[in-house]
């Protein structure tokens, strides 16, 4: 039986991005300060956004912190959804789904079983979780192929595997997922060599599984550290509507803390760090074309 996601905030935000020809900054947030900074920046830029959490953050701070994120983002004057990135273990996925059943439901979740050896194993492992998430009203992101690399909150993968468009539609429809994170030459973490994206592959995937197709899904770009602005624009033009952003905003915040903690009052340090974080969020709202769209 098809699941009605009409009121799902993540999907409404992505649908508007598709219709408007822009992309959404899906910003990784590690603490209350970064969540508040994201909301401030989004409201100032009049931009929709996604607040992304890693499973390690949920485990560290617990259900009250997730409720804080949901309350803070949903109370904003612009649309901001809360998404769980890279839930890859049974413990991490089940925690999020159990909390949803207890009334603290994320808007969306990435159920990441891409570390399994075959697409069939990926589907078999992910499907029960996807079905449960859908039944709870959560939109689901999955990964087909495999991104190499690693970063905070993401397991290290030694060898990547490109996503095949001819497999993507069946993969998504069989799983019942609404978002696809493809492997197109992108990697998690820092790029040792210049990024070599297969933009024609991204375009083919958009034609195969994007909005209006049988899969009717949204493409998600992972691995955005160090990318030049024009490559971001190229990916948006080819249908990547959810752009994951992590260290671009995190690092200036942490650097500000390190520089000022020993000499400045703690509230001033927090405020300065939030301003650094918000500044980067604002840059991405304008780069991705979402500024002024909310």
XYZ file of C-alpha atoms in Angstrom:
294
model
C 0.000 0.000 0.000
C 1.500 3.376 -1.042
C 2.545 5.627 1.819
C 1.190 9.174 1.879
C 4.069 11.612 2.358
C 2.014 14.664 1.396
C 2.783 16.445 4.649
C 6.399 15.343 4.999
C 8.456 18.496 5.487
C 11.682 17.223 3.911
C 9.876 16.176 0.735
C 7.883 19.408 0.551
C 11.142 21.370 0.796
C 12.767 19.259 -1.949
C 9.695 19.439 -4.191
C 9.776 23.229 -3.995
C 13.502 23.160 -4.821
C 12.819 20.994 -7.875
C 10.061 23.316 -9.052
C 12.178 26.413 -8.405
C 15.430 25.121 -9.896
C 17.554 25.481 -6.763
C 19.050 23.155 -4.132
C 18.860 22.831 -0.356
C 21.741 23.189 2.082
C 21.516 20.045 4.240
C 23.782 21.308 6.995
C 25.384 18.945 9.501
C 24.857 20.208 13.062
C 26.705 18.794 16.054
C 25.331 20.838 18.951
C 22.723 23.382 20.010
C 24.882 26.302 18.868
C 25.109 25.054 15.289
C 21.364 24.340 15.149
C 20.553 27.861 16.327
C 23.110 29.339 13.910
C 21.539 27.456 10.994
C 18.060 28.686 11.910
C 19.276 32.280 12.288
C 21.009 32.177 8.913
C 18.031 30.592 7.156
C 15.631 33.165 8.571
C 17.934 36.032 7.605
C 18.353 34.707 4.053
C 14.673 33.659 3.804
C 15.868 30.229 2.751
C 14.558 26.712 3.352
C 17.118 24.320 4.848
C 17.722 20.888 6.330
C 19.322 20.370 9.733
C 21.315 17.132 9.571
C 22.332 15.061 12.561
C 24.752 12.154 12.679
C 23.867 9.039 14.700
C 26.815 9.745 17.017
C 25.236 13.091 17.934
C 21.912 11.437 18.731
C 23.682 8.841 20.869
C 25.719 11.495 22.711
C 22.903 13.896 23.570
C 19.822 11.680 23.546
C 16.166 12.114 22.750
C 15.756 15.529 24.478
C 18.361 17.018 22.127
C 16.580 15.638 19.061
C 13.321 17.118 20.347
C 15.131 20.445 20.808
C 16.309 20.280 17.175
C 12.812 19.490 15.919
C 11.168 22.201 18.031
C 13.756 24.838 17.095
C 13.724 24.087 13.371
C 9.959 23.670 13.067
C 9.358 26.942 14.940
C 11.451 28.890 12.411
C 9.787 31.394 10.099
C 11.143 29.450 7.094
C 10.831 25.700 6.346
C 13.601 23.710 8.078
C 13.380 19.922 8.320
C 15.497 17.639 10.518
C 17.247 14.678 8.878
C 19.377 11.823 10.234
C 22.420 11.229 8.031
C 24.173 7.863 7.560
C 22.252 5.643 9.952
C 24.105 2.443 9.054
C 23.891 0.094 12.038
C 20.860 -1.646 13.483
C 21.428 0.244 16.728
C 21.454 3.674 15.061
C 18.484 3.022 12.777
C 16.382 1.365 15.460
C 17.085 4.190 17.920
C 15.663 6.755 15.497
C 12.627 4.632 14.636
C 11.898 3.799 18.274
C 12.063 7.476 19.215
C 9.702 8.282 16.339
C 7.193 5.813 17.762
C 7.619 7.560 21.120
C 6.680 10.926 19.590
C 10.100 12.337 18.643
C 10.052 11.735 14.900
C 12.643 13.094 12.517
C 11.342 14.365 9.196
C 13.645 12.041 7.272
C 16.390 9.470 7.691
C 19.202 8.046 5.598
C 19.141 4.275 5.961
C 22.619 3.445 4.700
C 23.213 -0.210 3.875
C 25.617 0.560 1.018
C 28.493 -1.130 2.864
C 27.023 -4.540 2.007
C 28.641 -6.453 -0.850
C 25.807 -6.476 -3.407
C 22.759 -4.405 -4.338
C 20.602 -7.369 -3.355
C 22.151 -7.426 0.121
C 21.686 -3.660 0.346
C 17.970 -4.028 -0.456
C 17.454 -7.016 1.835
C 19.050 -5.273 4.812
C 17.464 -1.856 4.252
C 13.905 -2.823 3.281
C 12.444 -3.642 6.731
C 13.821 -0.377 8.113
C 12.557 1.623 5.121
C 9.078 0.152 5.480
C 9.004 0.970 9.175
C 10.247 4.530 8.592
C 7.642 5.082 5.873
C 4.898 3.816 8.167
C 5.966 6.473 10.683
C 5.723 9.239 8.075
C 9.475 9.671 7.701
C 10.974 10.181 4.238
C 13.898 7.873 3.462
C 17.238 8.410 1.741
C 19.304 5.438 0.568
C 22.670 5.005 -1.135
C 23.261 2.926 -4.268
C 26.864 2.338 -5.242
C 29.375 3.237 -2.581
C 31.246 6.422 -1.674
C 34.868 6.039 -0.645
C 36.412 7.973 2.233
C 35.129 8.865 5.676
C 34.371 11.764 8.008
C 33.081 12.392 11.518
C 30.110 10.134 12.085
C 30.635 8.113 8.883
C 32.438 4.772 8.653
C 35.572 4.714 6.473
C 35.128 3.027 3.072
C 38.343 2.132 1.257
C 36.955 1.572 -2.241
C 34.073 3.383 -3.928
C 31.660 2.018 -6.515
C 29.803 4.178 -9.052
C 26.006 4.137 -9.185
C 24.468 2.574 -12.303
C 21.375 4.414 -13.623
C 19.905 1.217 -15.062
C 19.775 -0.267 -11.545
C 18.660 2.840 -9.677
C 14.958 2.878 -10.552
C 14.333 -0.731 -9.519
C 16.414 -0.194 -6.390
C 14.354 2.799 -5.257
C 10.933 1.425 -6.149
C 11.662 -1.926 -4.531
C 12.812 -0.224 -1.346
C 10.141 2.479 -1.288
C 12.697 5.245 -0.698
C 12.242 8.857 -1.797
C 15.857 10.111 -1.965
C 18.965 8.624 -3.555
C 22.576 9.386 -2.645
C 24.563 8.331 -5.730
C 28.259 7.688 -6.134
C 29.454 9.794 -9.084
C 33.132 10.222 -8.184
C 32.429 12.089 -4.945
C 34.071 10.977 -1.692
C 33.503 11.587 2.005
C 36.097 13.782 3.677
C 38.919 15.729 2.087
C 39.868 15.322 -1.576
C 43.539 14.367 -1.918
C 43.290 14.883 -5.689
C 41.037 17.365 -7.508
C 37.430 16.092 -7.585
C 36.593 14.162 -10.761
C 32.805 14.088 -10.836
C 30.961 12.153 -13.535
C 28.415 14.862 -14.266
C 26.981 12.906 -17.183
C 26.217 10.119 -14.703
C 24.396 12.552 -12.419
C 22.369 13.747 -15.410
C 21.526 10.176 -16.417
C 20.427 9.387 -12.868
C 18.171 12.431 -12.784
C 16.527 11.235 -16.010
C 16.190 7.707 -14.632
C 14.880 8.337 -11.115
C 14.142 12.050 -10.660
C 10.780 13.727 -10.017
C 8.145 12.614 -12.511
C 9.728 9.218 -13.185
C 8.464 5.913 -11.797
C 10.902 6.247 -8.888
C 9.948 9.915 -8.365
C 12.943 10.570 -6.124
C 15.380 13.361 -5.289
C 19.127 13.108 -5.785
C 21.423 13.914 -2.871
C 25.040 15.062 -3.180
C 27.393 13.766 -0.483
C 31.117 14.485 -0.273
C 31.176 18.252 -0.787
C 34.364 19.185 1.094
C 36.743 21.318 -0.992
C 34.457 21.538 -4.048
C 34.728 24.697 -6.180
C 31.609 26.844 -6.455
C 31.089 26.091 -10.134
C 30.986 22.348 -9.464
C 28.210 22.918 -6.934
C 26.309 24.883 -9.583
C 26.898 22.147 -12.171
C 25.443 19.542 -9.802
C 22.392 21.684 -9.017
C 21.755 22.238 -12.727
C 21.806 18.464 -13.221
C 19.241 17.760 -10.542
C 20.990 17.404 -7.171
C 18.415 19.063 -4.915
C 19.809 18.108 -1.496
C 23.430 19.145 -0.951
C 25.099 17.809 2.196
C 27.393 20.371 3.841
C 29.563 19.527 6.834
C 33.069 20.851 7.461
C 32.600 24.076 5.492
C 30.636 25.523 8.444
C 31.931 23.329 11.262
C 35.621 24.166 10.887
C 35.352 27.995 11.126
C 33.187 27.582 14.229
C 35.718 25.288 15.917
C 38.646 27.486 14.870
C 36.944 30.501 16.443
C 36.453 28.577 19.682
C 40.093 27.504 19.759
C 41.284 31.058 19.220
C 39.027 32.761 21.771
C 38.292 30.260 24.568
C 41.280 31.174 26.727
C 40.762 34.927 26.633
C 37.064 35.702 26.084
C 33.923 35.058 28.184
C 32.257 31.785 27.241
C 28.956 33.359 26.057
C 30.955 35.605 23.715
C 32.862 32.597 22.392
C 29.625 30.727 21.715
C 28.098 33.750 20.003
C 31.163 34.323 17.842
C 31.250 30.665 16.852
C 27.583 30.767 15.877
C 28.226 33.837 13.743
C 31.013 32.001 11.910
C 28.746 28.992 11.344
C 25.843 31.158 10.175
C 28.068 33.064 7.752
C 28.924 29.846 5.905
C 25.296 28.692 5.891
C 24.335 32.013 4.335
C 26.993 31.617 1.647
C 25.584 28.234 0.683
C 21.999 29.499 0.582
C 23.102 32.011 -2.042
C 25.397 29.583 -3.884
C 22.671 26.932 -4.175
C 20.013 29.456 -5.157
C 17.687 28.948 -2.169
C 18.090 32.426 -0.646
C 14.861 34.397 -0.901
C 12.792 31.312 -1.712
C 10.980 31.065 1.645
